[in-house]
Amino acid sequence: MINPSWRRVVLKVGSALIAPDNQGCSEQYLRPIAEFIRQCRLQGLEVILVSSGSVAAGRHHFNFQHQRVPIALKRAMAAVGQSELMNFWSNCFDFPCAQVLLTHGDLSDRVRHVNIQNTLRRLLDHNVLPIVNENDTIATDEIKVGDNDNLAAMVATVANADALIICSDVAGLYTADPNKDPNATLIPAVQRISPEIYALAGGAASKVGTGGMRTKIEAAEKAAAHGIDTVIIDGHQEYSFQCILAGNNPGTIFHGHAKPLPAKKHWVRHTLRAKGEIWVDEGCIEALCRHGASLLCSGIVNISGEFDSGDAVLVRCADGKRKIAKGVSRFSASELFSIKGQQSRDIAACLGYCPTGSDAVIHRSEMMLLERI
Ligand code: GLU
């Protein structure tokens, strides 16, 4: 029996499993993965599939031999490959599949975020298998997630999944690079993701996909903060899937935190991207970190970047070296230039208006501390 505390799982399958030779979708690894999905559903689990491979699957239709593909051509390859991918997956199952194409811009917009959540809910309620990928045909650097490990973690969060299973080309996280060090051993479980864990991830990346072990650890960190377990397994081995179905761990499990972050704080910390920075004095850092205060304009010494009210920003100490917090600013960068260092009661006099009706520049409910003092 699969882990009984899991009701809903997100399964991430990378390009190297979908199109291992860049020659379109290959049955080799996908048939066992499709069987795994079928078995999970038979055990009563809700499954969401995050499938990479649009570029890899579409590539063989274009007469282009170089390893580095120009972005416009990549988008075209993705457009062809995505429909082949969906066609392939749909033919594996006797239940309907739904294509869900997302960008980071969709996940960081509150209304679209809720729409994604509702749509996934409806699909699962009707026994449809959602198949998610990044919308590579239109994605630009500003709006894309960039790798499907992090995308899968964001999907697991938005869908309130219990587990994220990432199919890799190695069995899990090792104490050293298993391709170089014969003494490397598999780490079966990680309770907390620390800088040491990131150091173990190194930079290993596959030739076909975008991610490496680092993006998998990032994904596990995002998922854990939402209380979601992440398991990294070797997706080439049927044995990995048999183990999971029997409730065993064939790879590395990163346990979800027992006390997950509230959804809004998780979204601020792990989904929103900082558009600028607010630098604050020591008194302000003390108030934020020791007393759980909101950020007020009196403690601000400098502002960098162009941001609007409602954008996420990083809060740094006065010399810019330490990251103190991340949160949603209720004032734009240009408004903050006018009111930095002022008392809250002087905001209206400085600006000629008081834009929010509140004196908090970042309210504590929309702020995540990155440092404890
Ligand atoms: N979205 C990309 C694709 O379908 C893959 C990104 C990744 O490899 O992580 O080709």
mmCIF file of C-alpha atoms and ligand atoms in Angstrom:
data_model
loop_
_atom_site.group_PDB
_atom_site.id
_atom_site.type_symbol
_atom_site.label_atom_id
_atom_site.label_comp_id
_atom_site.label_asym_id
_atom_site.label_seq_id
_atom_site.Cartn_x
_atom_site.Cartn_y
_atom_site.Cartn_z
ATOM 1 C CA MET A 1 0.000 0.000 0.000
ATOM 2 C CA ILE A 2 1.238 3.460 -0.912
ATOM 3 C CA ASN A 3 1.996 5.827 2.000
ATOM 4 C CA PRO A 4 -1.460 6.126 3.637
ATOM 5 C CA SER A 5 -0.998 9.822 4.514
ATOM 6 C CA TRP A 6 -0.876 10.701 0.805
ATOM 7 C CA ARG A 7 -4.201 11.485 -0.875
ATOM 8 C CA ARG A 8 -2.983 13.665 -3.731
ATOM 9 C CA VAL A 9 0.402 13.424 -5.469
ATOM 10 C CA VAL A 10 2.188 15.427 -8.126
ATOM 11 C CA LEU A 11 4.473 13.330 -10.326
ATOM 12 C CA LYS A 12 7.187 15.178 -12.248
ATOM 13 C CA VAL A 13 8.658 13.518 -15.332
ATOM 14 C CA GLY A 14 11.608 15.182 -17.049
ATOM 15 C CA SER A 15 12.584 15.503 -20.702
ATOM 16 C CA ALA A 16 15.343 12.886 -20.403
ATOM 17 C CA LEU A 17 12.683 10.234 -19.723
ATOM 18 C CA ILE A 18 10.243 11.492 -22.353
ATOM 19 C CA ALA A 19 12.583 11.862 -25.304
ATOM 20 C CA PRO A 20 15.896 10.269 -24.272
ATOM 21 C CA ASP A 21 17.424 10.561 -27.766
ATOM 22 C CA ASN A 22 15.736 13.814 -28.844
ATOM 23 C CA GLN A 23 13.796 11.705 -31.360
ATOM 24 C CA GLY A 24 10.245 12.381 -30.238
ATOM 25 C CA CYS A 25 8.377 10.708 -27.369
ATOM 26 C CA SER A 26 9.772 7.292 -26.534
ATOM 27 C CA GLU A 27 7.779 4.448 -24.951
ATOM 28 C CA GLN A 28 10.846 3.129 -23.183
ATOM 29 C CA TYR A 29 10.359 4.854 -19.829
ATOM 30 C CA LEU A 30 6.897 6.308 -20.278
ATOM 31 C CA ARG A 31 4.988 3.000 -20.359
ATOM 32 C CA PRO A 32 6.119 2.011 -16.818
ATOM 33 C CA ILE A 33 5.405 5.568 -15.626
ATOM 34 C CA ALA A 34 1.905 5.438 -17.159
ATOM 35 C CA GLU A 35 1.357 2.098 -15.397
ATOM 36 C CA PHE A 36 2.468 3.684 -12.121
ATOM 37 C CA ILE A 37 -0.072 6.493 -12.565
ATOM 38 C CA ARG A 38 -2.789 3.918 -13.266
ATOM 39 C CA GLN A 39 -1.848 1.932 -10.146
ATOM 40 C CA CYS A 40 -1.816 5.054 -7.962
ATOM 41 C CA ARG A 41 -5.322 5.932 -9.131
ATOM 42 C CA LEU A 42 -6.467 2.359 -8.474
ATOM 43 C CA GLN A 43 -5.197 2.787 -4.909
ATOM 44 C CA GLY A 44 -7.458 5.852 -4.605
ATOM 45 C CA LEU A 45 -4.828 8.553 -5.056
ATOM 46 C CA GLU A 46 -5.432 11.758 -6.995
ATOM 47 C CA VAL A 47 -2.570 12.276 -9.432
ATOM 48 C CA ILE A 48 -1.373 15.394 -11.242
ATOM 49 C CA LEU A 49 1.353 14.849 -13.816
ATOM 50 C CA VAL A 50 3.923 17.558 -14.535
ATOM 51 C CA SER A 51 5.423 16.492 -17.829
ATOM 52 C CA SER A 52 8.420 18.178 -19.441
ATOM 53 C CA GLY A 53 9.589 17.308 -22.890
ATOM 54 C CA SER A 54 7.773 19.633 -25.273
ATOM 55 C CA VAL A 55 11.027 20.971 -26.715
ATOM 56 C CA ALA A 56 12.738 17.567 -26.703
ATOM 57 C CA ALA A 57 9.711 15.878 -28.313
ATOM 58 C CA GLY A 58 9.319 18.528 -31.018
ATOM 59 C CA ARG A 59 12.975 18.882 -31.875
ATOM 60 C CA HIS A 60 13.239 16.115 -34.470
ATOM 61 C CA HIS A 61 10.764 17.912 -36.776
ATOM 62 C CA PHE A 62 13.243 20.752 -37.242
ATOM 63 C CA ASN A 63 16.399 20.358 -39.208
ATOM 64 C CA PHE A 64 18.662 21.849 -36.583
ATOM 65 C CA GLN A 65 21.764 20.019 -35.392
ATOM 66 C CA HIS A 66 23.398 22.340 -32.844
ATOM 67 C CA GLN A 67 22.997 21.707 -29.116
ATOM 68 C CA ARG A 68 22.145 25.384 -28.333
ATOM 69 C CA VAL A 69 18.747 26.194 -29.840
ATOM 70 C CA PRO A 70 17.769 29.876 -30.410
ATOM 71 C CA ILE A 71 14.797 30.852 -28.252
ATOM 72 C CA ALA A 72 12.373 31.516 -31.134
ATOM 73 C CA LEU A 73 13.084 28.053 -32.548
ATOM 74 C CA LYS A 74 12.716 26.521 -29.071
ATOM 75 C CA ARG A 75 9.243 28.053 -28.794
ATOM 76 C CA ALA A 76 8.343 26.565 -32.176
ATOM 77 C CA MET A 77 9.694 23.156 -31.141
ATOM 78 C CA ALA A 78 7.655 23.373 -27.934
ATOM 79 C CA ALA A 79 4.495 24.126 -29.909
ATOM 80 C CA VAL A 80 4.907 20.958 -31.995
ATOM 81 C CA GLY A 81 6.228 18.821 -29.160
ATOM 82 C CA GLN A 82 3.528 19.757 -26.664
ATOM 83 C CA SER A 83 0.757 18.338 -28.829
ATOM 84 C CA GLU A 84 2.783 15.166 -29.461
ATOM 85 C CA LEU A 85 3.345 14.880 -25.740
ATOM 86 C CA MET A 86 -0.354 15.174 -24.955
ATOM 87 C CA ASN A 87 -1.208 12.753 -27.713
ATOM 88 C CA PHE A 88 1.288 10.270 -26.343
ATOM 89 C CA TRP A 89 0.062 10.486 -22.738
ATOM 90 C CA SER A 90 -3.607 10.372 -23.779
ATOM 91 C CA ASN A 91 -2.981 7.135 -25.680
ATOM 92 C CA CYS A 92 -1.529 5.551 -22.537
ATOM 93 C CA PHE A 93 -4.767 5.856 -20.575
ATOM 94 C CA ASP A 94 -8.438 4.956 -20.792
ATOM 95 C CA PHE A 95 -9.424 8.050 -18.805
ATOM 96 C CA PRO A 96 -9.313 11.639 -20.083
ATOM 97 C CA CYS A 97 -6.219 13.851 -19.806
ATOM 98 C CA ALA A 98 -6.266 17.666 -19.562
ATOM 99 C CA GLN A 99 -3.522 19.954 -20.822
ATOM 100 C CA VAL A 100 -2.665 22.735 -18.337
ATOM 101 C CA LEU A 101 -0.006 25.164 -19.571
ATOM 102 C CA LEU A 102 1.290 27.684 -17.037
ATOM 103 C CA THR A 103 3.933 30.344 -16.593
ATOM 104 C CA HIS A 104 5.349 31.897 -13.463
ATOM 105 C CA GLY A 105 3.279 34.982 -14.329
ATOM 106 C CA ASP A 106 0.094 32.902 -13.898
ATOM 107 C CA LEU A 107 1.163 31.463 -10.548
ATOM 108 C CA SER A 108 2.197 34.846 -9.120
ATOM 109 C CA ASP A 109 -1.048 36.615 -10.076
ATOM 110 C CA ARG A 110 -3.498 36.074 -7.215
ATOM 111 C CA VAL A 111 -6.624 35.759 -9.412
ATOM 112 C CA ARG A 112 -5.019 33.369 -11.906
ATOM 113 C CA HIS A 113 -3.513 31.421 -9.015
ATOM 114 C CA VAL A 114 -7.004 30.813 -7.610
ATOM 115 C CA ASN A 115 -8.289 29.926 -11.093
ATOM 116 C CA ILE A 116 -5.543 27.302 -11.469
ATOM 117 C CA GLN A 117 -6.464 25.890 -8.058
ATOM 118 C CA ASN A 118 -10.172 25.679 -8.936
ATOM 119 C CA THR A 119 -9.535 24.133 -12.340
ATOM 120 C CA LEU A 120 -7.246 21.440 -10.931
ATOM 121 C CA ARG A 121 -9.856 20.692 -8.265
ATOM 122 C CA ARG A 122 -12.602 20.279 -10.889
ATOM 123 C CA LEU A 123 -10.436 18.064 -13.087
ATOM 124 C CA LEU A 124 -9.554 15.767 -10.188
ATOM 125 C CA ASP A 125 -13.189 15.659 -9.023
ATOM 126 C CA HIS A 126 -14.093 14.363 -12.488
ATOM 127 C CA ASN A 127 -11.296 11.770 -12.596
ATOM 128 C CA VAL A 128 -9.407 13.612 -15.309
ATOM 129 C CA LEU A 129 -5.598 13.460 -15.227
ATOM 130 C CA PRO A 130 -4.208 17.029 -15.319
ATOM 131 C CA ILE A 131 -0.961 17.164 -17.311
ATOM 132 C CA VAL A 132 0.929 20.368 -16.588
ATOM 133 C CA ASN A 133 3.862 21.955 -18.401
ATOM 134 C CA GLU A 134 5.308 25.418 -18.668
ATOM 135 C CA ASN A 135 3.791 27.362 -21.557
ATOM 136 C CA ASP A 136 7.109 27.342 -23.409
ATOM 137 C CA THR A 137 5.643 28.727 -26.631
ATOM 138 C CA ILE A 138 5.100 32.164 -25.100
ATOM 139 C CA ALA A 139 7.356 32.133 -22.037
ATOM 140 C CA THR A 140 9.971 34.873 -21.666
ATOM 141 C CA ASP A 141 12.623 35.181 -18.962
ATOM 142 C CA GLU A 142 10.454 37.574 -16.950
ATOM 143 C CA ILE A 143 7.420 35.319 -16.761
ATOM 144 C CA LYS A 144 8.785 31.792 -16.862
ATOM 145 C CA VAL A 145 9.571 29.433 -13.997
ATOM 146 C CA GLY A 146 12.413 28.057 -16.122
ATOM 147 C CA ASP A 147 12.539 24.467 -14.896
ATOM 148 C CA ASN A 148 9.855 21.904 -14.261
ATOM 149 C CA ASP A 149 11.158 20.813 -10.838
ATOM 150 C CA ASN A 150 10.244 24.202 -9.378
ATOM 151 C CA LEU A 151 7.093 24.315 -11.505
ATOM 152 C CA ALA A 152 6.045 20.929 -10.076
ATOM 153 C CA ALA A 153 6.593 22.219 -6.511
ATOM 154 C CA MET A 154 4.433 25.264 -7.248
ATOM 155 C CA VAL A 155 1.759 23.012 -8.727
ATOM 156 C CA ALA A 156 1.928 20.732 -5.656
ATOM 157 C CA THR A 157 1.448 23.800 -3.462
ATOM 158 C CA VAL A 158 -1.408 25.316 -5.428
ATOM 159 C CA ALA A 159 -3.103 21.900 -5.558
ATOM 160 C CA ASN A 160 -2.510 21.241 -1.837
ATOM 161 C CA ALA A 161 -0.890 17.912 -2.666
ATOM 162 C CA ASP A 162 0.536 15.641 0.030
ATOM 163 C CA ALA A 163 3.500 14.420 -1.977
ATOM 164 C CA LEU A 164 5.699 15.426 -4.888
ATOM 165 C CA ILE A 165 7.482 12.582 -6.669
ATOM 166 C CA ILE A 166 10.329 13.742 -8.906
ATOM 167 C CA CYS A 167 11.620 11.226 -11.438
ATOM 168 C CA SER A 168 15.326 11.795 -11.869
ATOM 169 C CA ASP A 169 18.118 9.966 -13.679
ATOM 170 C CA VAL A 170 19.801 9.039 -10.393
ATOM 171 C CA ALA A 171 18.284 7.225 -7.413
ATOM 172 C CA GLY A 172 18.195 10.330 -5.200
ATOM 173 C CA LEU A 173 20.564 12.653 -3.340
ATOM 174 C CA TYR A 174 24.019 11.185 -2.699
ATOM 175 C CA THR A 175 26.769 12.096 -0.237
ATOM 176 C CA ALA A 176 28.962 12.868 -3.311
ATOM 177 C CA ASP A 177 28.584 12.743 -7.103
ATOM 178 C CA PRO A 178 27.961 9.000 -7.762
ATOM 179 C CA ASN A 179 29.414 9.325 -11.281
ATOM 180 C CA LYS A 180 32.754 10.468 -9.894
ATOM 181 C CA ASP A 181 33.058 9.049 -6.403
ATOM 182 C CA PRO A 182 32.692 5.254 -5.925
ATOM 183 C CA ASN A 183 32.155 5.798 -2.171
ATOM 184 C CA ALA A 184 29.099 8.010 -2.705
ATOM 185 C CA THR A 185 26.087 6.682 -0.794
ATOM 186 C CA LEU A 186 22.398 7.453 -1.188
ATOM 187 C CA ILE A 187 20.852 9.645 1.533
ATOM 188 C CA PRO A 188 17.470 8.024 2.265
ATOM 189 C CA ALA A 189 15.837 10.898 4.163
ATOM 190 C CA VAL A 190 16.335 14.624 4.728
ATOM 191 C CA GLN A 191 14.467 16.340 7.572
ATOM 192 C CA ARG A 192 15.621 19.939 6.945
ATOM 193 C CA ILE A 193 17.100 21.476 3.811
ATOM 194 C CA SER A 194 20.248 23.341 4.862
ATOM 195 C CA PRO A 195 23.076 24.986 2.873
ATOM 196 C CA GLU A 196 24.999 21.690 3.345
ATOM 197 C CA ILE A 197 22.230 19.841 1.492
ATOM 198 C CA TYR A 198 22.458 22.361 -1.368
ATOM 199 C CA ALA A 199 26.240 21.869 -1.410
ATOM 200 C CA LEU A 200 25.693 18.120 -1.982
ATOM 201 C CA ALA A 201 23.496 18.875 -5.001
ATOM 202 C CA GLY A 202 26.421 20.327 -6.991
ATOM 203 C CA GLY A 203 25.561 21.390 -10.513
ATOM 204 C CA ALA A 204 24.799 18.049 -12.203
ATOM 205 C CA ALA A 205 22.303 18.545 -15.010
ATOM 206 C CA SER A 206 21.002 16.249 -17.712
ATOM 207 C CA LYS A 207 21.793 16.933 -21.383
ATOM 208 C CA VAL A 208 18.141 16.914 -22.454
ATOM 209 C CA GLY A 209 16.238 18.805 -19.717
ATOM 210 C CA THR A 210 16.814 22.044 -17.847
ATOM 211 C CA GLY A 211 17.005 20.958 -14.215
ATOM 212 C CA GLY A 212 19.700 19.265 -12.168
ATOM 213 C CA MET A 213 19.845 18.135 -8.552
ATOM 214 C CA ARG A 214 19.872 21.769 -7.376
ATOM 215 C CA THR A 215 16.455 22.583 -8.848
ATOM 216 C CA LYS A 216 15.130 19.372 -7.253
ATOM 217 C CA ILE A 217 16.327 20.525 -3.824
ATOM 218 C CA GLU A 218 14.755 23.955 -4.453
ATOM 219 C CA ALA A 219 11.518 22.182 -5.328
ATOM 220 C CA ALA A 220 11.718 20.029 -2.192
ATOM 221 C CA GLU A 221 12.297 23.153 -0.077
ATOM 222 C CA LYS A 222 9.220 24.882 -1.508
ATOM 223 C CA ALA A 223 7.131 21.746 -1.036
ATOM 224 C CA ALA A 224 8.371 21.056 2.517
ATOM 225 C CA ALA A 225 7.412 24.573 3.635
ATOM 226 C CA HIS A 226 3.855 23.737 2.569
ATOM 227 C CA GLY A 227 3.927 20.437 4.474
ATOM 228 C CA ILE A 228 4.417 18.336 1.327
ATOM 229 C CA ASP A 229 6.791 15.328 1.223
ATOM 230 C CA THR A 230 9.111 15.189 -1.803
ATOM 231 C CA VAL A 231 10.636 11.937 -3.038
ATOM 232 C CA ILE A 232 13.390 11.907 -5.643
ATOM 233 C CA ILE A 233 13.555 8.567 -7.431
ATOM 234 C CA ASP A 234 15.271 7.070 -10.462
ATOM 235 C CA GLY A 235 12.580 7.266 -13.133
ATOM 236 C CA HIS A 236 14.447 4.826 -15.386
ATOM 237 C CA GLN A 237 13.860 1.937 -12.995
ATOM 238 C CA GLU A 238 10.499 0.187 -12.701
ATOM 239 C CA TYR A 239 11.695 -0.935 -9.297
ATOM 240 C CA SER A 240 11.407 2.699 -8.047
ATOM 241 C CA PHE A 241 7.692 2.752 -8.865
ATOM 242 C CA GLN A 242 7.081 -0.694 -7.370
ATOM 243 C CA CYS A 243 8.694 0.507 -4.126
ATOM 244 C CA ILE A 244 6.522 3.627 -3.946
ATOM 245 C CA LEU A 245 3.382 1.567 -4.639
ATOM 246 C CA ALA A 246 4.349 -0.761 -1.778
ATOM 247 C CA GLY A 247 4.813 2.199 0.603
ATOM 248 C CA ASN A 248 8.635 2.017 0.541
ATOM 249 C CA ASN A 249 11.219 4.652 -0.288
ATOM 250 C CA PRO A 250 13.564 3.783 -3.173
ATOM 251 C CA GLY A 251 15.282 7.193 -3.245
ATOM 252 C CA THR A 252 15.554 10.270 -1.060
ATOM 253 C CA ILE A 253 12.552 11.586 0.845
ATOM 254 C CA PHE A 254 12.467 15.198 2.033
ATOM 255 C CA HIS A 255 9.875 15.339 4.767
ATOM 256 C CA GLY A 256 7.237 18.075 4.673
ATOM 257 C CA HIS A 257 7.291 20.370 7.702
ATOM 258 C CA ALA A 258 4.879 19.464 10.470
ATOM 259 C CA LYS A 259 3.897 23.149 10.762
ATOM 260 C CA PRO A 260 3.477 24.434 7.198
ATOM 261 C CA LEU A 261 3.618 28.147 6.392
ATOM 262 C CA PRO A 262 0.239 29.872 6.006
ATOM 263 C CA ALA A 263 -0.704 29.848 2.286
ATOM 264 C CA LYS A 264 -0.269 33.606 1.780
ATOM 265 C CA LYS A 265 3.172 33.648 3.422
ATOM 266 C CA HIS A 266 4.213 30.605 1.386
ATOM 267 C CA TRP A 267 3.157 32.370 -1.806
ATOM 268 C CA VAL A 268 5.140 35.484 -0.874
ATOM 269 C CA ARG A 269 8.230 33.489 0.064
ATOM 270 C CA HIS A 270 8.256 30.779 -2.607
ATOM 271 C CA THR A 271 6.247 31.998 -5.593
ATOM 272 C CA LEU A 272 6.497 35.786 -5.865
ATOM 273 C CA ARG A 273 9.698 37.243 -7.266
ATOM 274 C CA ALA A 274 11.220 40.319 -5.613
ATOM 275 C CA LYS A 275 11.040 43.353 -7.936
ATOM 276 C CA GLY A 276 13.181 45.598 -5.732
ATOM 277 C CA GLU A 277 14.798 46.092 -2.347
ATOM 278 C CA ILE A 278 14.200 48.144 0.773
ATOM 279 C CA TRP A 279 17.221 48.732 2.996
ATOM 280 C CA VAL A 280 16.495 49.310 6.681
ATOM 281 C CA ASP A 281 18.340 50.352 9.864
ATOM 282 C CA GLU A 282 19.204 48.152 12.861
ATOM 283 C CA GLY A 283 16.257 49.402 14.948
ATOM 284 C CA CYS A 284 13.882 48.312 12.212
ATOM 285 C CA ILE A 285 15.577 44.880 11.924
ATOM 286 C CA GLU A 286 15.166 44.437 15.678
ATOM 287 C CA ALA A 287 11.449 45.355 15.452
ATOM 288 C CA LEU A 288 10.848 42.945 12.531
ATOM 289 C CA CYS A 289 12.860 40.010 13.818
ATOM 290 C CA ARG A 290 12.375 40.192 17.579
ATOM 291 C CA HIS A 291 8.935 41.727 17.911
ATOM 292 C CA GLY A 292 7.159 40.512 14.761
ATOM 293 C CA ALA A 293 6.389 44.118 13.760
ATOM 294 C CA SER A 294 5.264 45.390 10.373
ATOM 295 C CA LEU A 295 7.813 47.434 8.400
ATOM 296 C CA LEU A 296 7.295 51.195 8.823
ATOM 297 C CA CYS A 297 8.807 54.016 6.770
ATOM 298 C CA SER A 298 10.800 55.420 9.708
ATOM 299 C CA GLY A 299 13.323 52.534 9.532
ATOM 300 C CA ILE A 300 13.931 52.753 5.772
ATOM 301 C CA VAL A 301 17.307 54.122 4.706
ATOM 302 C CA ASN A 302 17.299 53.308 0.992
ATOM 303 C CA ILE A 303 15.300 51.764 -1.856
ATOM 304 C CA SER A 304 16.494 50.070 -5.029
ATOM 305 C CA GLY A 305 14.690 48.814 -8.135
ATOM 306 C CA GLU A 306 11.451 49.883 -9.788
ATOM 307 C CA PHE A 307 8.420 48.431 -8.085
ATOM 308 C CA ASP A 308 4.758 49.230 -7.630
ATOM 309 C CA SER A 309 2.556 48.855 -4.611
ATOM 310 C CA GLY A 310 1.588 45.167 -4.412
ATOM 311 C CA ASP A 311 4.962 43.948 -5.712
ATOM 312 C CA ALA A 312 7.229 41.693 -3.651
ATOM 313 C CA VAL A 313 10.484 43.189 -2.370
ATOM 314 C CA LEU A 314 13.487 42.041 -0.378
ATOM 315 C CA VAL A 315 14.303 43.784 2.890
ATOM 316 C CA ARG A 316 18.038 44.142 3.478
ATOM 317 C CA CYS A 317 20.168 45.641 6.245
ATOM 318 C CA ALA A 318 21.562 49.177 5.737
ATOM 319 C CA ASP A 319 24.796 48.059 4.036
ATOM 320 C CA GLY A 320 22.854 45.756 1.711
ATOM 321 C CA LYS A 321 24.713 42.638 2.829
ATOM 322 C CA ARG A 322 22.150 40.609 4.801
ATOM 323 C CA LYS A 323 18.722 39.591 3.547
ATOM 324 C CA ILE A 324 16.302 40.171 6.416
ATOM 325 C CA ALA A 325 12.859 39.503 4.963
ATOM 326 C CA LYS A 326 10.709 39.293 1.849
ATOM 327 C CA GLY A 327 7.266 40.819 1.652
ATOM 328 C CA VAL A 328 4.645 42.697 -0.346
ATOM 329 C CA SER A 329 5.185 46.463 -0.373
ATOM 330 C CA ARG A 330 2.064 48.592 -0.009
ATOM 331 C CA PHE A 331 3.912 51.589 -1.502
ATOM 332 C CA SER A 332 5.706 52.018 -4.824
ATOM 333 C CA ALA A 333 9.465 52.646 -4.983
ATOM 334 C CA SER A 334 8.923 56.313 -5.886
ATOM 335 C CA GLU A 335 6.514 56.822 -2.969
ATOM 336 C CA LEU A 336 9.034 55.224 -0.619
ATOM 337 C CA PHE A 337 11.757 57.626 -1.796
ATOM 338 C CA SER A 338 9.561 60.480 -0.530
ATOM 339 C CA ILE A 339 8.674 58.942 2.829
ATOM 340 C CA LYS A 340 11.798 56.980 3.818
ATOM 341 C CA GLY A 341 13.004 57.878 7.322
ATOM 342 C CA GLN A 342 9.785 59.805 8.076
ATOM 343 C CA GLN A 343 7.339 59.139 10.881
ATOM 344 C CA SER A 344 4.156 57.366 9.797
ATOM 345 C CA ARG A 345 2.021 60.386 10.770
ATOM 346 C CA ASP A 346 3.889 62.464 8.144
ATOM 347 C CA ILE A 347 3.123 60.149 5.166
ATOM 348 C CA ALA A 348 0.111 62.161 3.993
ATOM 349 C CA ALA A 349 2.014 65.447 4.288
ATOM 350 C CA CYS A 350 5.006 64.082 2.292
ATOM 351 C CA LEU A 351 2.958 62.497 -0.490
ATOM 352 C CA GLY A 352 -0.083 64.760 -0.482
ATOM 353 C CA TYR A 353 -2.224 61.644 0.035
ATOM 354 C CA CYS A 354 -2.111 58.408 2.032
ATOM 355 C CA PRO A 355 -2.367 55.606 -0.537
ATOM 356 C CA THR A 356 -3.248 52.653 1.654
ATOM 357 C CA GLY A 357 -5.037 54.002 4.720
ATOM 358 C CA SER A 358 -2.471 52.080 6.802
ATOM 359 C CA ASP A 359 1.001 53.107 7.901
ATOM 360 C CA ALA A 360 2.619 49.689 7.267
ATOM 361 C CA VAL A 361 4.961 49.654 4.272
ATOM 362 C CA ILE A 362 4.991 45.838 4.523
ATOM 363 C CA HIS A 363 2.356 44.347 6.798
ATOM 364 C CA ARG A 364 3.630 41.468 8.902
ATOM 365 C CA SER A 365 0.933 39.138 7.489
ATOM 366 C CA GLU A 366 2.559 39.608 4.064
ATOM 367 C CA MET A 367 6.167 39.306 5.185
ATOM 368 C CA MET A 368 8.466 36.325 5.656
ATOM 369 C CA LEU A 369 11.549 36.699 7.798
ATOM 370 C CA LEU A 370 14.642 35.255 6.139
ATOM 371 C CA GLU A 371 16.870 35.824 9.160
ATOM 372 C CA ARG A 372 16.373 35.269 12.888
ATOM 373 C CA ILE A 373 18.409 37.331 15.360
HETATM 374 N N1 GLU B 1 9.159 22.972 -20.051
HETATM 375 C C1 GLU B 1 10.295 22.392 -20.687
HETATM 376 C C2 GLU B 1 9.852 21.439 -21.801
HETATM 377 O O1 GLU B 1 8.751 20.937 -21.766
HETATM 378 C C3 GLU B 1 11.161 21.572 -19.759
HETATM 379 C C4 GLU B 1 11.746 22.293 -18.607
HETATM 380 C C5 GLU B 1 12.655 21.335 -17.830
HETATM 381 O O2 GLU B 1 13.322 20.512 -18.463
HETATM 382 O O3 GLU B 1 12.682 21.418 -16.605
HETATM 383 O O4 GLU B 1 10.610 21.177 -22.706
#
